[in-house]
Short mmCIF file of C-alpha atoms in Angstrom, two decimals:
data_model
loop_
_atom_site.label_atom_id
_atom_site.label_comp_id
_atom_site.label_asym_id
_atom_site.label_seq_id
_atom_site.Cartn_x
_atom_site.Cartn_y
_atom_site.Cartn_z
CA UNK M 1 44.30 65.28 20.26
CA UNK M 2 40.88 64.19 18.63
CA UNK M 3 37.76 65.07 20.14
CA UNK M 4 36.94 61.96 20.20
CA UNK M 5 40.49 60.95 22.12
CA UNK M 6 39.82 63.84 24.36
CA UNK M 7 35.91 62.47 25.23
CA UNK M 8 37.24 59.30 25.57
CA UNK M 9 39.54 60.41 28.37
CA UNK M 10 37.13 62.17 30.24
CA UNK M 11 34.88 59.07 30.76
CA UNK M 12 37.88 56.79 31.84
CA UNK M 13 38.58 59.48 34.54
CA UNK M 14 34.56 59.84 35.33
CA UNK M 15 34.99 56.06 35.99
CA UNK M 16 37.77 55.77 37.37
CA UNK M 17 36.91 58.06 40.17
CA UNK M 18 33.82 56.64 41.03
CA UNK M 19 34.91 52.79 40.71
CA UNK M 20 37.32 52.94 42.83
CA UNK M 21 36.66 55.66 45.14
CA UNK M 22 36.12 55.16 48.97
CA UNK M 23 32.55 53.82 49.76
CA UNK M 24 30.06 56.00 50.13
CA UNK M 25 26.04 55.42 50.67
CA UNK M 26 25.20 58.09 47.79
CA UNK M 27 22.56 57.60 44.63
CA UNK M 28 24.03 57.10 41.44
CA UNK M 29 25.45 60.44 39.88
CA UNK M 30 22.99 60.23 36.85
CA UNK M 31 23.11 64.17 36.94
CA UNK M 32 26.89 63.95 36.58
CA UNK M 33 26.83 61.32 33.95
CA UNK M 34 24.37 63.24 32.13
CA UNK M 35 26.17 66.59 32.09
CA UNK M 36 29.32 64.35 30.29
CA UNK M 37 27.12 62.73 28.09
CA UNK M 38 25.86 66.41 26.66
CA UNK M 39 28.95 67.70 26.83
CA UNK M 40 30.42 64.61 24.83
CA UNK M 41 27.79 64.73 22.29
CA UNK M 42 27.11 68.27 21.98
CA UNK M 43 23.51 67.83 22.70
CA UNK M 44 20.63 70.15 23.86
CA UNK M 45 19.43 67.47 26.57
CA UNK M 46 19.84 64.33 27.77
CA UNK M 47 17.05 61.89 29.26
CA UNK M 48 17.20 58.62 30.97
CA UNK M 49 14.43 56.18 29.43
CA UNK M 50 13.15 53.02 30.76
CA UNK M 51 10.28 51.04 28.84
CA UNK M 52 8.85 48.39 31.18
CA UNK M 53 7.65 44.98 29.95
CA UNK M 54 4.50 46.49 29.32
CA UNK M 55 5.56 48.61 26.53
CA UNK M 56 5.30 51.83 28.53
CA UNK M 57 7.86 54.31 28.37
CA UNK M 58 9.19 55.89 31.69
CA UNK M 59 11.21 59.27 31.50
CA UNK M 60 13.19 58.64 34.72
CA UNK M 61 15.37 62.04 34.13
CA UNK M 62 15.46 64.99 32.00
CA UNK M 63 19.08 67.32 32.16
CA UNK M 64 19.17 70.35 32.07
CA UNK M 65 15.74 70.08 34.32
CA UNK M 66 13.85 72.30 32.46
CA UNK M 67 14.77 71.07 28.87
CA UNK M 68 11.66 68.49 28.71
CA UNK M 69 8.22 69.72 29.76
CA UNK M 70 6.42 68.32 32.62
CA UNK M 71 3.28 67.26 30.48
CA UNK M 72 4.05 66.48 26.99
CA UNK M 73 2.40 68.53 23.89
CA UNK M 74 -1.11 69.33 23.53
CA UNK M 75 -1.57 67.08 26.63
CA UNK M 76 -1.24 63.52 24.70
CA UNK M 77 0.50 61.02 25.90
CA UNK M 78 2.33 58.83 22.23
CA UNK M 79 2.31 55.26 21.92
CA UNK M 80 5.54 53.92 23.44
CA UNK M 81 5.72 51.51 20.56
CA UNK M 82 6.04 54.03 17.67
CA UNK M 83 9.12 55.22 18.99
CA UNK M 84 11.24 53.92 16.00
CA UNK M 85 14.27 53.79 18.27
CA UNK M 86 11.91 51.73 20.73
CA UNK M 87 10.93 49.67 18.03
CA UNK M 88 14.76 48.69 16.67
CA UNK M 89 15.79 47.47 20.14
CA UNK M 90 12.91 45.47 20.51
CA UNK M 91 12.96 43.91 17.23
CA UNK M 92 16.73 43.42 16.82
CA UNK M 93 17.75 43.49 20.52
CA UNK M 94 21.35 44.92 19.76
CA UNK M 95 22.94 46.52 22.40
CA UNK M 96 24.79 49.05 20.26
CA UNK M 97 24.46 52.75 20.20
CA UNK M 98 21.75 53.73 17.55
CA UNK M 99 21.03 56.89 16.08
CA UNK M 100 17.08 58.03 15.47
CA UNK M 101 17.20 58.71 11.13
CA UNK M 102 19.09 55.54 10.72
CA UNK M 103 16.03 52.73 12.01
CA UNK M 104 15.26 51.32 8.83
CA UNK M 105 11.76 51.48 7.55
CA UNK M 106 11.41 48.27 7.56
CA UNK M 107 11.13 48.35 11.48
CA UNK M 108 9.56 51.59 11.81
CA UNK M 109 7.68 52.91 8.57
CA UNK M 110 8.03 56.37 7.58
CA UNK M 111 4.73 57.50 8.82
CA UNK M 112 5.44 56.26 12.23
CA UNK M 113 8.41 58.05 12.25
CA UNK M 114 6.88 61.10 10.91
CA UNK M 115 4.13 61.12 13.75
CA UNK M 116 7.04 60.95 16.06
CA UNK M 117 8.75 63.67 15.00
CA UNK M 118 5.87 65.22 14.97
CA UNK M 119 5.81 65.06 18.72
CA UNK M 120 9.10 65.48 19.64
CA UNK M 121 9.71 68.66 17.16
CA UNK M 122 7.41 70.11 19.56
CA UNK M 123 9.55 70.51 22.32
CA UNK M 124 12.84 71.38 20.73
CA UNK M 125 14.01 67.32 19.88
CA UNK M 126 14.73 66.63 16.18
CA UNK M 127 17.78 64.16 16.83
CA UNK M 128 18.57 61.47 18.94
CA UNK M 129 21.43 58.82 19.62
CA UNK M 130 20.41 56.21 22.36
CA UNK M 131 23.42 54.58 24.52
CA UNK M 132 21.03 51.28 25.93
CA UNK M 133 21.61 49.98 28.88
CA UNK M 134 19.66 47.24 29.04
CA UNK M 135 17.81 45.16 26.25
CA UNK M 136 15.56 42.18 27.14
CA UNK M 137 12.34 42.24 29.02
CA UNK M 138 12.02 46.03 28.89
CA UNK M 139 14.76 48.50 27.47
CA UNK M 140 16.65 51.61 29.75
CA UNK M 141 18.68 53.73 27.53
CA UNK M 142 20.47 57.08 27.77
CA UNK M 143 19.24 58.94 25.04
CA UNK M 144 21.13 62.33 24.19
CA UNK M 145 18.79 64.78 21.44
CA UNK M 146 19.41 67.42 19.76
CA UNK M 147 16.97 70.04 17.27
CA UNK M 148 18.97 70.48 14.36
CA UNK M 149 22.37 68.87 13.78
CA UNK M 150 22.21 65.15 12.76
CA UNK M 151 24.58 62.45 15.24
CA UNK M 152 27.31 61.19 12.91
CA UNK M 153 29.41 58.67 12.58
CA UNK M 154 32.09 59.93 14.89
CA UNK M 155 29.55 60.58 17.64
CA UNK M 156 28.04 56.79 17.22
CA UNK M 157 32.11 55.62 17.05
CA UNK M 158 31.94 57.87 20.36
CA UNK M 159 29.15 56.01 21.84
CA UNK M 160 30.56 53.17 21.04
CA UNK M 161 33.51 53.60 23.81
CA UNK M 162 31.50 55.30 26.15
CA UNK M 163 28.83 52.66 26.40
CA UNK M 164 30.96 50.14 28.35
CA UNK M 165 31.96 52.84 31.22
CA UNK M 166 28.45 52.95 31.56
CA UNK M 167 26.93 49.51 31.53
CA UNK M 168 30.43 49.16 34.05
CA UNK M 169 29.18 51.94 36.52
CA UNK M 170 25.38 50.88 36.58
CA UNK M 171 26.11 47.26 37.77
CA UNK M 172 28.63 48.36 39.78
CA UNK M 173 25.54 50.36 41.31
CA UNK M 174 22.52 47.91 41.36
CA UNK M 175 25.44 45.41 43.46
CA UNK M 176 25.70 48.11 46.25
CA UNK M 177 22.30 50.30 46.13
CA UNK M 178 21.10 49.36 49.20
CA UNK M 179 23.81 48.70 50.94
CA UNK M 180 23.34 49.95 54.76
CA UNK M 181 25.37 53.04 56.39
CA UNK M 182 27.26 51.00 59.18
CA UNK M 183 28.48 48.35 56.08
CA UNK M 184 29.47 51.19 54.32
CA UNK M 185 31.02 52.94 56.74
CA UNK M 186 33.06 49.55 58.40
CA UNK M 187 34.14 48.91 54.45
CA UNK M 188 35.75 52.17 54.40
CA UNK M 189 37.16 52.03 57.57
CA UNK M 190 39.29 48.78 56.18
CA UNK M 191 40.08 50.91 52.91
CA UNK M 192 38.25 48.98 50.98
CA UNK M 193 37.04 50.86 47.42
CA UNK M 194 33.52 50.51 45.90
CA UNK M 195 34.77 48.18 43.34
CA UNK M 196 36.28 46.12 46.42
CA UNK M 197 33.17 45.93 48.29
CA UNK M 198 30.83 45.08 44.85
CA UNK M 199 33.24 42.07 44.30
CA UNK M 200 32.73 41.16 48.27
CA UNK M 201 29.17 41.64 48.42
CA UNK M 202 28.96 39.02 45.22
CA UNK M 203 31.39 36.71 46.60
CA UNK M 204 29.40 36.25 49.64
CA UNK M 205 25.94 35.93 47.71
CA UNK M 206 28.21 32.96 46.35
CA UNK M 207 29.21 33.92 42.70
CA UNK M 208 32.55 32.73 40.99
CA UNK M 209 34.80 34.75 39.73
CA UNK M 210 33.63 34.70 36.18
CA UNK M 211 30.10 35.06 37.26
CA UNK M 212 31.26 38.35 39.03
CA UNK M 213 32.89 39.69 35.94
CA UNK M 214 29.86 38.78 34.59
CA UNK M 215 27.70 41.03 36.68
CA UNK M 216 30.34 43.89 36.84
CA UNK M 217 30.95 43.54 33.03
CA UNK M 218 34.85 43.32 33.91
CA UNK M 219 36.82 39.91 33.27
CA UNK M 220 37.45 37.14 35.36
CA UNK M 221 41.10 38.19 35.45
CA UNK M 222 40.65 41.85 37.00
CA UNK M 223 38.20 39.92 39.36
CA UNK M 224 40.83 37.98 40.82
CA UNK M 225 43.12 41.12 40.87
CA UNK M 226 40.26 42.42 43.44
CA UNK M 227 39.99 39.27 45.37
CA UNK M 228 43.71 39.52 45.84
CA UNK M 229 43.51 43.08 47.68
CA UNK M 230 40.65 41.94 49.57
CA UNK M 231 42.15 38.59 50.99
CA UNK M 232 45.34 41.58 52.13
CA UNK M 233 42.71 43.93 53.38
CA UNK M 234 40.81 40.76 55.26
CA UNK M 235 44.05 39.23 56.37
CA UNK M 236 42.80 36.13 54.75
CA UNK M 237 43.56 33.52 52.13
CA UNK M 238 40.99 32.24 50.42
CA UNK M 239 37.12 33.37 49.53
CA UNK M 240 35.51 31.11 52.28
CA UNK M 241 37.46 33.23 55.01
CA UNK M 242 36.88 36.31 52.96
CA UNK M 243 33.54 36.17 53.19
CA UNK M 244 33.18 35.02 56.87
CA UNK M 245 35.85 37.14 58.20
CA UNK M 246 33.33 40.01 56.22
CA UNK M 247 30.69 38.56 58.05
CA UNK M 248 32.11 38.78 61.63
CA UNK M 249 33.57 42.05 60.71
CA UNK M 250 29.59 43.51 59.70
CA UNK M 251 30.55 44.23 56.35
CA UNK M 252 27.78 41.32 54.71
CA UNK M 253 24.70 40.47 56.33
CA UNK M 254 24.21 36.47 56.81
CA UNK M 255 23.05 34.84 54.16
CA UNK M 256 19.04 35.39 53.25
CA UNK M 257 18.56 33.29 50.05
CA UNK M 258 19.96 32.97 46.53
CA UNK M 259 20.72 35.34 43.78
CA UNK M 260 20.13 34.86 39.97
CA UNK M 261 22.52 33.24 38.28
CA UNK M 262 24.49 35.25 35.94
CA UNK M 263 23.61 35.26 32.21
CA UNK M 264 20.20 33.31 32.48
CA UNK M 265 18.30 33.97 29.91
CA UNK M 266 14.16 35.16 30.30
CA UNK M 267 11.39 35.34 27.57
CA UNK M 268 11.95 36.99 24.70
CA UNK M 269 9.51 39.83 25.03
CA UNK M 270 7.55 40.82 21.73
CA UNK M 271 6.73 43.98 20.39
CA UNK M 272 3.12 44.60 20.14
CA UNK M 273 1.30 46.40 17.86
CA UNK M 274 0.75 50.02 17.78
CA UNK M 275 -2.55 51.15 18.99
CA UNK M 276 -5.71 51.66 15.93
CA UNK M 277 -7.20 53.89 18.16
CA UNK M 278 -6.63 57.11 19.29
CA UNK M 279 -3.89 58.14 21.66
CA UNK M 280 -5.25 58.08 25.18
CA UNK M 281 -5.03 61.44 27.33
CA UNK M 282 -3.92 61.94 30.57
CA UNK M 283 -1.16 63.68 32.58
CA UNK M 284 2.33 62.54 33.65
CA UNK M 285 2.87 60.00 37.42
CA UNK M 286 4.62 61.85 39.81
CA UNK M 287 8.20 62.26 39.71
CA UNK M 288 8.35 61.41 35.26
CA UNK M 289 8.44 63.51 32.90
CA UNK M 290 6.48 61.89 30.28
CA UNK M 291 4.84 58.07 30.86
CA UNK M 292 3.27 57.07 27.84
CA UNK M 293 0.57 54.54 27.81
CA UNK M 294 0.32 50.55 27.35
CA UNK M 295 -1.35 48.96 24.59
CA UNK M 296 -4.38 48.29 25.15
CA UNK M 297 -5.00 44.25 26.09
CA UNK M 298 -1.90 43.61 27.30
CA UNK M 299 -0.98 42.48 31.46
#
């Protein structure tokens, strides 16, 4: 069996287990998920990036914890847009796995990369492969380094597959963070799964089917296949009693307002400049490992 077969594997089980397990009020196991994702790739660390619309980038986790330093090199905080793997998703807004040597230069020139590595070398990252999660206004990526050995093309065919599972988990996450102890607790007193109750809590905010699959990143088909074992576990029929039968039962709250609707699109954010000037000083916000600073000029 491949090691790529054998990764593979490993993630399906990683999601199965967690999509479908009982419902529990518990954070997303980005620890977990990181700790696969090293393993899977080999890597030295793993970080969880999100650049806001501002063009600053947030270190929201570091694993192993004491891989990345609290305050970053020297004590200088690098412009979030020189980042050439910053800089590809912003220009091309793929949602693909992308490896650090291969941004072109005609998106990030090679002295922009070289001041990069430059900062990165620093603290033991020479490589990186980024797994986004989310490209649009702002980008939040997995990114997995390591300080000598180049990603390849097995580890971005790797990615590739293992991308999905986690785009899957994550919305399956943002539907239910939140979601109060007594709801959680009456779901899983009805056997309802996670996956059960993310479908549920989306049917009653009034989404279709394919508007669910949308937000889950399943398909409409394996939607209904969840409705079905609802309507049994609800001793109902059809959504409209589904979702007031939930009601009556405490598993929704009554309606407060409307949601988004599913695939509409936002403003195309645009990459600004990087900065003339210096690079500004200044120490990390609580709870990140590294914040680097907006461009100057812009909200």
């Amino acid at each position: 069996m491949s090691r790529t077969t054998t990764c593979h594997a490993a993630w399906l089980a990683l999601v199965g287990e967690l999509l479908q397990g009982q419902t529990l009020a518990r954070e997303f196991p980005h620890a977990q998920v990181a700790d696969l994702l090293r393993e899977s790739f080999d890597a030295a660390c793993c970080s969880l990036n999100a650049v806001d619309s501002r063009w600053v980038d947030h270190v929201v986790g570091g694993w192993p914890d004491d891989y990345l330093p609290e305050v970053p090199a020297l004590d200088v905080l690098p412009d979030a847009t020189t980042h050439p793997l910053i800089r590809w998703y912003a220009v091309t807004r793929r949602s693909a796995p992308q490896v650090l040597g291969r941004v072109p230069r005609e998106v990030a020139p090679a002295g922009m990369t070289a001041e990069w590595a430059g900062f990165a070398r620093s603290f033991g990252i020479t490589h990186q492969l980024s797994l986004p999660l989310r490209v649009g206004e702002g980008i939040e990526a997995y990114v997995v380094s390591r300080p000598e050995d180049d990603f390849g093309d097995a580890d971005v065919e790797l990615a590739g597959l293992v991308l999905p599972a986690l785009a899957c988990l994550l919305a399956q996450h943002r539907v239910l963070h939140g979601v109060p102890d007594e709801q959680s607790g009456r779901a899983r007193d009805l056997g309802l799964t996670e996956r059960e109750l993310a479908v549920l809590r989306l049917l009653g905010a009034g989404l279709t089917a394919q508007a669910i699959g949308h937000r889950l990143r399943t398909s409409p088909r394996t939607v209904h296949k969840h409705l079905e074992h609802l309507y049994r576990k609800l001793g109902v029929r059809d959504r409209l009693m589904a979702v007031q039968r939930a009601r009556d039962a405490g598993l929704l709250a009554p309606p407060t307002g409307l949601v988004p609707r599913a695939g509409e699109r936002r403003p195309r954010p645009r990459i600004p400049s990087p900065r003339p000037a210096d690079h500004t000083h200044g120490t990390p916000a609580p709870g990140e490992k590294c914040v680097q600073t907006p461009v100057p000029g812009r909200p």
